[in-house]
PDB file of C-alpha atoms in Angstrom:
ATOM      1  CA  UNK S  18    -154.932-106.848 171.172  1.00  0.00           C
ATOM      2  CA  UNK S  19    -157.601-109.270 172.618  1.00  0.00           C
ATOM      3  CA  UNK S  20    -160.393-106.455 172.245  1.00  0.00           C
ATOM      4  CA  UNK S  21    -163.678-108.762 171.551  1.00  0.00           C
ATOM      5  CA  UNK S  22    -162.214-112.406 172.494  1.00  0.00           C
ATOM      6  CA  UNK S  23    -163.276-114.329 175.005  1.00  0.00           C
ATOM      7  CA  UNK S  24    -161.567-117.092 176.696  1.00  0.00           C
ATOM      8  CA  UNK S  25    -162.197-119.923 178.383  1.00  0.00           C
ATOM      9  CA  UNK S  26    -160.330-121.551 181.454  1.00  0.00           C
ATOM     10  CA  UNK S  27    -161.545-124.514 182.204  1.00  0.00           C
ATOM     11  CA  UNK S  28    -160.909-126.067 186.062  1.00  0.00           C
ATOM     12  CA  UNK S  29    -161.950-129.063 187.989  1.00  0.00           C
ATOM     13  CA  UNK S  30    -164.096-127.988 191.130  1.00  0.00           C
ATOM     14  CA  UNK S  31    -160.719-127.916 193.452  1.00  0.00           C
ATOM     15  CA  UNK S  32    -157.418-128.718 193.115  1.00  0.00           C
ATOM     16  CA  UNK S  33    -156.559-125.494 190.301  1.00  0.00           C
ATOM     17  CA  UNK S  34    -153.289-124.104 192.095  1.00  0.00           C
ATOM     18  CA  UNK S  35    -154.758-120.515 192.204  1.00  0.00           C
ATOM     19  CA  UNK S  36    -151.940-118.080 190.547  1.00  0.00           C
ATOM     20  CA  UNK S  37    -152.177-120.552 187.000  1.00  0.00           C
ATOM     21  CA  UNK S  38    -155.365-119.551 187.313  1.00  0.00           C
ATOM     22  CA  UNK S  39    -155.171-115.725 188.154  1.00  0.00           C
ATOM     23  CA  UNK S  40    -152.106-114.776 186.405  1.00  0.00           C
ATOM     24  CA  UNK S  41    -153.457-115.844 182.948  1.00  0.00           C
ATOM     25  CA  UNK S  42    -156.965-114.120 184.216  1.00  0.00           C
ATOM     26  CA  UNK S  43    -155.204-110.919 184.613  1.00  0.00           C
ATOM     27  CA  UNK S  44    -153.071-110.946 181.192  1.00  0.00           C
ATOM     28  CA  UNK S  45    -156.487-111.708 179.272  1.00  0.00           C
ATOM     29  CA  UNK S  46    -158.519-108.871 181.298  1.00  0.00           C
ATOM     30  CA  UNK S  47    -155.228-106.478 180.526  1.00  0.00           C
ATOM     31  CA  UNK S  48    -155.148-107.466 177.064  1.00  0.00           C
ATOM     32  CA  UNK S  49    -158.634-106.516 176.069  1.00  0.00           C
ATOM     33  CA  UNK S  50    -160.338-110.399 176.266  1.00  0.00           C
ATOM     34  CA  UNK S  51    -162.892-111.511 178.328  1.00  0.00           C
ATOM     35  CA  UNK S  52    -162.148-114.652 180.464  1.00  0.00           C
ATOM     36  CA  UNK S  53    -165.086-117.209 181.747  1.00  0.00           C
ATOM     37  CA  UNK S  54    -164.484-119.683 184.439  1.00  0.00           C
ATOM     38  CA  UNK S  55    -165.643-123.229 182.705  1.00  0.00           C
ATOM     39  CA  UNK S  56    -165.901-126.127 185.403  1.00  0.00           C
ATOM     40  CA  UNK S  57    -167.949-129.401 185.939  1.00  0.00           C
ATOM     41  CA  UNK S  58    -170.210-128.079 188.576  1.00  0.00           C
ATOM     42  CA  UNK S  59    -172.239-124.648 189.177  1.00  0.00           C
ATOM     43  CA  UNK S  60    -171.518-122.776 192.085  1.00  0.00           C
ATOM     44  CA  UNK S  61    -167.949-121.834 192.577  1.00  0.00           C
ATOM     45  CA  UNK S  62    -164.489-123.526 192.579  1.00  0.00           C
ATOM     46  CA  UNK S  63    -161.919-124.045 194.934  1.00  0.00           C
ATOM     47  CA  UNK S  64    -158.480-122.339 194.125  1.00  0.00           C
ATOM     48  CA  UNK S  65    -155.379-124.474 195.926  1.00  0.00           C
ATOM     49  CA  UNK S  66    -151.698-122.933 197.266  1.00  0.00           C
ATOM     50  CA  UNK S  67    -150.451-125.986 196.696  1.00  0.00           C
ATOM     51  CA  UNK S  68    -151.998-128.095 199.103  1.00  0.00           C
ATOM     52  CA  UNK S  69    -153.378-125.360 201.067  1.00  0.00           C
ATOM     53  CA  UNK S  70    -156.584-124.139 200.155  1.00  0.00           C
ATOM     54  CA  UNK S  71    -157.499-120.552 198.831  1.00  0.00           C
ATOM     55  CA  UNK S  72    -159.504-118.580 197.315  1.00  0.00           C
ATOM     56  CA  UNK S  73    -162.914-119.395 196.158  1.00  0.00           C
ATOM     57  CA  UNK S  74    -163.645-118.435 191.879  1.00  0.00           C
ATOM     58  CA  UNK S  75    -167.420-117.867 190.593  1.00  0.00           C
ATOM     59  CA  UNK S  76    -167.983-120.421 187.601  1.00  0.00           C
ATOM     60  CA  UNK S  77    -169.612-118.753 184.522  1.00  0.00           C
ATOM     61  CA  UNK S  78    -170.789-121.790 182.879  1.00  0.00           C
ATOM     62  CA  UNK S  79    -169.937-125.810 183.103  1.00  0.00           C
ATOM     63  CA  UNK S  80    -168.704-128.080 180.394  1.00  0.00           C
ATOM     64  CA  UNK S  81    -172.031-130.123 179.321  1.00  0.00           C
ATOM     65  CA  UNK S  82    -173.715-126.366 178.515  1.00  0.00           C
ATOM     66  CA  UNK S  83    -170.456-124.680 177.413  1.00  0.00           C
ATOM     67  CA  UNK S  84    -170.035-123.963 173.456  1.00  0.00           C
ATOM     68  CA  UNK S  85    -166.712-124.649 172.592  1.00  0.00           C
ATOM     69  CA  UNK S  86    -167.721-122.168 169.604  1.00  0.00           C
ATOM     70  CA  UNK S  87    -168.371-119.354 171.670  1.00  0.00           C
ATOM     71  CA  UNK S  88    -164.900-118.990 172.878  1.00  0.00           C
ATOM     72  CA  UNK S  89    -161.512-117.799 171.310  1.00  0.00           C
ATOM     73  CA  UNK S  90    -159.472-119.795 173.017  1.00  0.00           C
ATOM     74  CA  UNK S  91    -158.752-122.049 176.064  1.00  0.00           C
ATOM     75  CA  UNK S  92    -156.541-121.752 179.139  1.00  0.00           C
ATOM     76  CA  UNK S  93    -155.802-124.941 181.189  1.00  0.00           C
ATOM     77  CA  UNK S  94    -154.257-124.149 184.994  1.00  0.00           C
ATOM     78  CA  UNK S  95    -152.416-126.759 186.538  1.00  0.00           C
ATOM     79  CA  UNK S  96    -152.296-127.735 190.036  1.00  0.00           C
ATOM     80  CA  UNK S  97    -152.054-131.844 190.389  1.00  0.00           C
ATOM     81  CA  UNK S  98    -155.692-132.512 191.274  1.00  0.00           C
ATOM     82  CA  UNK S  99    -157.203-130.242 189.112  1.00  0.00           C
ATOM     83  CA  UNK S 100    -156.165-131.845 185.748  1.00  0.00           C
ATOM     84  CA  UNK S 101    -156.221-135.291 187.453  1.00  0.00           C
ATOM     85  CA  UNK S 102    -160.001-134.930 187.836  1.00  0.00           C
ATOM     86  CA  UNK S 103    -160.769-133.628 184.466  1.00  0.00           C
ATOM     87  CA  UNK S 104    -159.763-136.066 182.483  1.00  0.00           C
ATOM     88  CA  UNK S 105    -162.246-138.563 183.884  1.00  0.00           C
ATOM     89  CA  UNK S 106    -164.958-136.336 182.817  1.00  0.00           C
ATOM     90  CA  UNK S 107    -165.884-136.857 179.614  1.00  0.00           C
ATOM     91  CA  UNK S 108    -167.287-133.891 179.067  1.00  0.00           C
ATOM     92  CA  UNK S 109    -164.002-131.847 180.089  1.00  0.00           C
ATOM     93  CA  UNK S 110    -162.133-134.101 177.429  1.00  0.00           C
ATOM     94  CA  UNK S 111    -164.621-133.322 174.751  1.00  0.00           C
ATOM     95  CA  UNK S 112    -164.777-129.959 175.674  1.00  0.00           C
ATOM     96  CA  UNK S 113    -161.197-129.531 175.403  1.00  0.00           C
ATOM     97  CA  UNK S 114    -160.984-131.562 172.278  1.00  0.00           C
ATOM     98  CA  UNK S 115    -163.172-129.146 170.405  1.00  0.00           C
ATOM     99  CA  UNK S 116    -160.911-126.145 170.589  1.00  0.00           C
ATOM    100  CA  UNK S 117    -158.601-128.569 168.631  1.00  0.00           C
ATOM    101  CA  UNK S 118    -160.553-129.526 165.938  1.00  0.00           C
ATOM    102  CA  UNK S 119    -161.429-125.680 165.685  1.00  0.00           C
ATOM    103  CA  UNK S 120    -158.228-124.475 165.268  1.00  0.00           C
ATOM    104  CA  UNK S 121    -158.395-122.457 168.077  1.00  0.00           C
ATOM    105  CA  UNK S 122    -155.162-121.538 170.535  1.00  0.00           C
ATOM    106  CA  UNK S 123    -154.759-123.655 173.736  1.00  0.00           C
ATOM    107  CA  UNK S 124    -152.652-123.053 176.732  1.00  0.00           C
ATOM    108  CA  UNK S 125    -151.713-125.312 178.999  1.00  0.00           C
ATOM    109  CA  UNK S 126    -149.498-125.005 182.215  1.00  0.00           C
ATOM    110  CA  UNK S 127    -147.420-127.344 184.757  1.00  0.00           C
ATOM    111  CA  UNK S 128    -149.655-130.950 185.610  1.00  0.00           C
ATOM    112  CA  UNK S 129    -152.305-129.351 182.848  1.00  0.00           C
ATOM    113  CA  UNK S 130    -151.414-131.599 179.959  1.00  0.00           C
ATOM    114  CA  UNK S 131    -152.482-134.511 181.337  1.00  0.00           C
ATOM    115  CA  UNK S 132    -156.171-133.219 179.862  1.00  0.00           C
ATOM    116  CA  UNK S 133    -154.311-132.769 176.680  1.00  0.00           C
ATOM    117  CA  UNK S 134    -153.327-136.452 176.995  1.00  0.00           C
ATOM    118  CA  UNK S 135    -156.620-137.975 177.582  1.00  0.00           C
ATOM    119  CA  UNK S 136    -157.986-135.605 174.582  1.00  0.00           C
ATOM    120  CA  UNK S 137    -155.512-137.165 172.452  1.00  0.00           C
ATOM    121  CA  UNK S 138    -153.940-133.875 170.802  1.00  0.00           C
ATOM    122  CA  UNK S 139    -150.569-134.057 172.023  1.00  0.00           C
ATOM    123  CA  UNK S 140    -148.984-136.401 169.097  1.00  0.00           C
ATOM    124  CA  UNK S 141    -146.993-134.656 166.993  1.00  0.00           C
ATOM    125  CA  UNK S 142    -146.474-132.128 169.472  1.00  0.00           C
ATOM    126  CA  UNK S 143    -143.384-130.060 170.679  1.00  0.00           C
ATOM    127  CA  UNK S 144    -144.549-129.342 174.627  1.00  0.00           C
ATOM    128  CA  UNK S 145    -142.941-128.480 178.107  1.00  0.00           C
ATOM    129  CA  UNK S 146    -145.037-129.353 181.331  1.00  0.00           C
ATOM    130  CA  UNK S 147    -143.875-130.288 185.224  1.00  0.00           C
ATOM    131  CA  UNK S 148    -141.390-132.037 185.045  1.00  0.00           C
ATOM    132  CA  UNK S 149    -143.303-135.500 186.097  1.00  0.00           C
ATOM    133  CA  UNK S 150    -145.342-135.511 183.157  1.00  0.00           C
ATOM    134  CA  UNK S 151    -142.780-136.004 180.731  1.00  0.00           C
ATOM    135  CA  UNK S 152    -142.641-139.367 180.142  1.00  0.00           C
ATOM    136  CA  UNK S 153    -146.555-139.690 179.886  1.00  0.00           C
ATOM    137  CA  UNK S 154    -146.470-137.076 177.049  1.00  0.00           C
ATOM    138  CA  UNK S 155    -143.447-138.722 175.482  1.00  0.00           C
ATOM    139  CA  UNK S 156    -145.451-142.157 175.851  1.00  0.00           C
ATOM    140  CA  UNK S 157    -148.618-139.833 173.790  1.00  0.00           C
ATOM    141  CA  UNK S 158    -146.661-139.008 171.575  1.00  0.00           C
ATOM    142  CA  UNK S 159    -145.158-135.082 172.011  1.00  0.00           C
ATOM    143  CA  UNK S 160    -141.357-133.963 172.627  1.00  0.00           C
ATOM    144  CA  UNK S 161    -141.238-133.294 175.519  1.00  0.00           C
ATOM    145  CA  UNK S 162    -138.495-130.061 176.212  1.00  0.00           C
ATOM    146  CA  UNK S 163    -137.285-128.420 179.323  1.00  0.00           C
ATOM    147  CA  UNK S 164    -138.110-125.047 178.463  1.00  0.00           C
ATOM    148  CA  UNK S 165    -139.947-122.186 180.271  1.00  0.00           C
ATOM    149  CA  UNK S 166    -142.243-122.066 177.502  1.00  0.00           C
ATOM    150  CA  UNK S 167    -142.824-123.694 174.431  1.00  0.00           C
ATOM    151  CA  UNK S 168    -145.366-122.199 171.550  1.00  0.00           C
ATOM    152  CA  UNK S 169    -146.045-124.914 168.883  1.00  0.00           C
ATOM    153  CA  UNK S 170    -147.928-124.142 165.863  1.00  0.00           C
ATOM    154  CA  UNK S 171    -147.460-127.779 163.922  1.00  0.00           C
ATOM    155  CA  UNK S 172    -150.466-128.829 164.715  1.00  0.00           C
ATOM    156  CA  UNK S 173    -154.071-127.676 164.053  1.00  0.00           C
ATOM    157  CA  UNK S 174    -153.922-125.036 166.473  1.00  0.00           C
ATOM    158  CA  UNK S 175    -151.106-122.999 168.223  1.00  0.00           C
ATOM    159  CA  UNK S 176    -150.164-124.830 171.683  1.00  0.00           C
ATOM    160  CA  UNK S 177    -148.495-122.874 174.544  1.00  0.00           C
ATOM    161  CA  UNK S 178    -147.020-124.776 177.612  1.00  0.00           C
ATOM    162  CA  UNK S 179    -145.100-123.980 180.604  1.00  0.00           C
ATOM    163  CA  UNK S 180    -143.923-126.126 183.141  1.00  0.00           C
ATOM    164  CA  UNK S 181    -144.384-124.500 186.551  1.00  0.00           C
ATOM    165  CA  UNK S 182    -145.725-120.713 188.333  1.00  0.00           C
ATOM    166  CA  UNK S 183    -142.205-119.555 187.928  1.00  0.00           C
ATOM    167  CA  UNK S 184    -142.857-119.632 183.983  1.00  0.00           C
ATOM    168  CA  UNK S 185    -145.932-117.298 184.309  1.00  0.00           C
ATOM    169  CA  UNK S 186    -144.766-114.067 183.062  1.00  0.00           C
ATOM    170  CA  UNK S 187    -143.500-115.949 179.661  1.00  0.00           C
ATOM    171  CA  UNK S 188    -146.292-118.394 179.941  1.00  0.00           C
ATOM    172  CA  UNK S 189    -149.327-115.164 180.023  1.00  0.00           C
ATOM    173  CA  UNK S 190    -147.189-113.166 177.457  1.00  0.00           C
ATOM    174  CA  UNK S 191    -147.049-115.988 174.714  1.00  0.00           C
ATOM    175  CA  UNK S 192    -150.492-117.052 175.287  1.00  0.00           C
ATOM    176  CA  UNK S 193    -152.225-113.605 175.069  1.00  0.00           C
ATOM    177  CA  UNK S 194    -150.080-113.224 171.391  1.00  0.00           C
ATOM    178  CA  UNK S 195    -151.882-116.755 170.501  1.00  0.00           C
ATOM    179  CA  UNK S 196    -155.492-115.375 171.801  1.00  0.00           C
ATOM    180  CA  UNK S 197    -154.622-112.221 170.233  1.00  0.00           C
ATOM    181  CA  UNK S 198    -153.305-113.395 166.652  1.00  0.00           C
TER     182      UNK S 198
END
């Protein structure tokens, strides 16, 4: 269903809590899409258990070379640090921005949305996220729900958002049918 797409997943250099990052990998890759690793830095990233450290991920390309045009969608991991750090980088923000103004599907899981927030495309929106983040994207301007995932299409693009790894099996299905549609 995602036979030709390509999608990005864009992550800070550490702090991505590893399985938001692998689940939605693995759905893509079974789905027929191609996923690229999108960070600030060459070299590779630093996956996070939580607070323990994991895994180490190969980055395909960084933000400031990155064509928001070449890819079919974007996937946002959680993990606190992870989003923390991107939205001081400028380049992360505008990067993410883009696949807004394109119309193109975003998904964004657990601490994630705080990237949303600094890109300023939450207003308007219908969104879940970790719990803690709900009264920064209230103050932004989304409802914020309690739900294990939440697909909203009233904005220029189709938004997916979970709240935490337990929501991954929804969180993969719904946003390999936005990639896919």
């Amino acid at each position: 269903m995602m036979n030709g797409k390509t999608i990005a997943f864009l992550v800070a250099p550490e702090g991505v809590e590893q399985v938001e990052l692998t689940e939605p990998w693995k759905a893509v890759k079974q789905a027929g899409g191609t996923p690229k690793l999108i960070s600030t830095d060459t070299g590779q990233i630093q996956g996070f258990n939580h607070l323990d450290k994991a895994d180490e991920f190969a980055v395909d390309d960084t933000v400031d070379t990155a064509d928001p045009a070449s890819f079919d969608g974007l996937v946002l991991p959680g993990g606190v640090a992870n989003p923390d750090f991107l939205r001081t980088q400028p380049a992360a923000v505008r990067f993410v921005h883009a696949f807004f103004d394109a119309g193109k599907p975003v998904a964004a899981i657990c601490h994630a949305p705080w990237t949303l927030i600094e890109a300023d495309v939450v207003r308007g929106r219908t969104m879940t996220s970790w719990p803690s983040l709900q009264t920064d994207l209230r103050n932004a301007g989304a409802t914020w729900v309690d739900q294990e995932v939440v697909v909203d299409t009233e904005g220029p693009n189709t938004l997916v958002t979970s709240r935490k790894p337990d929501d991954l099996k929804a969180f993969c299905q719904a946003a390999t049918d936005a990639f896919g549609g």
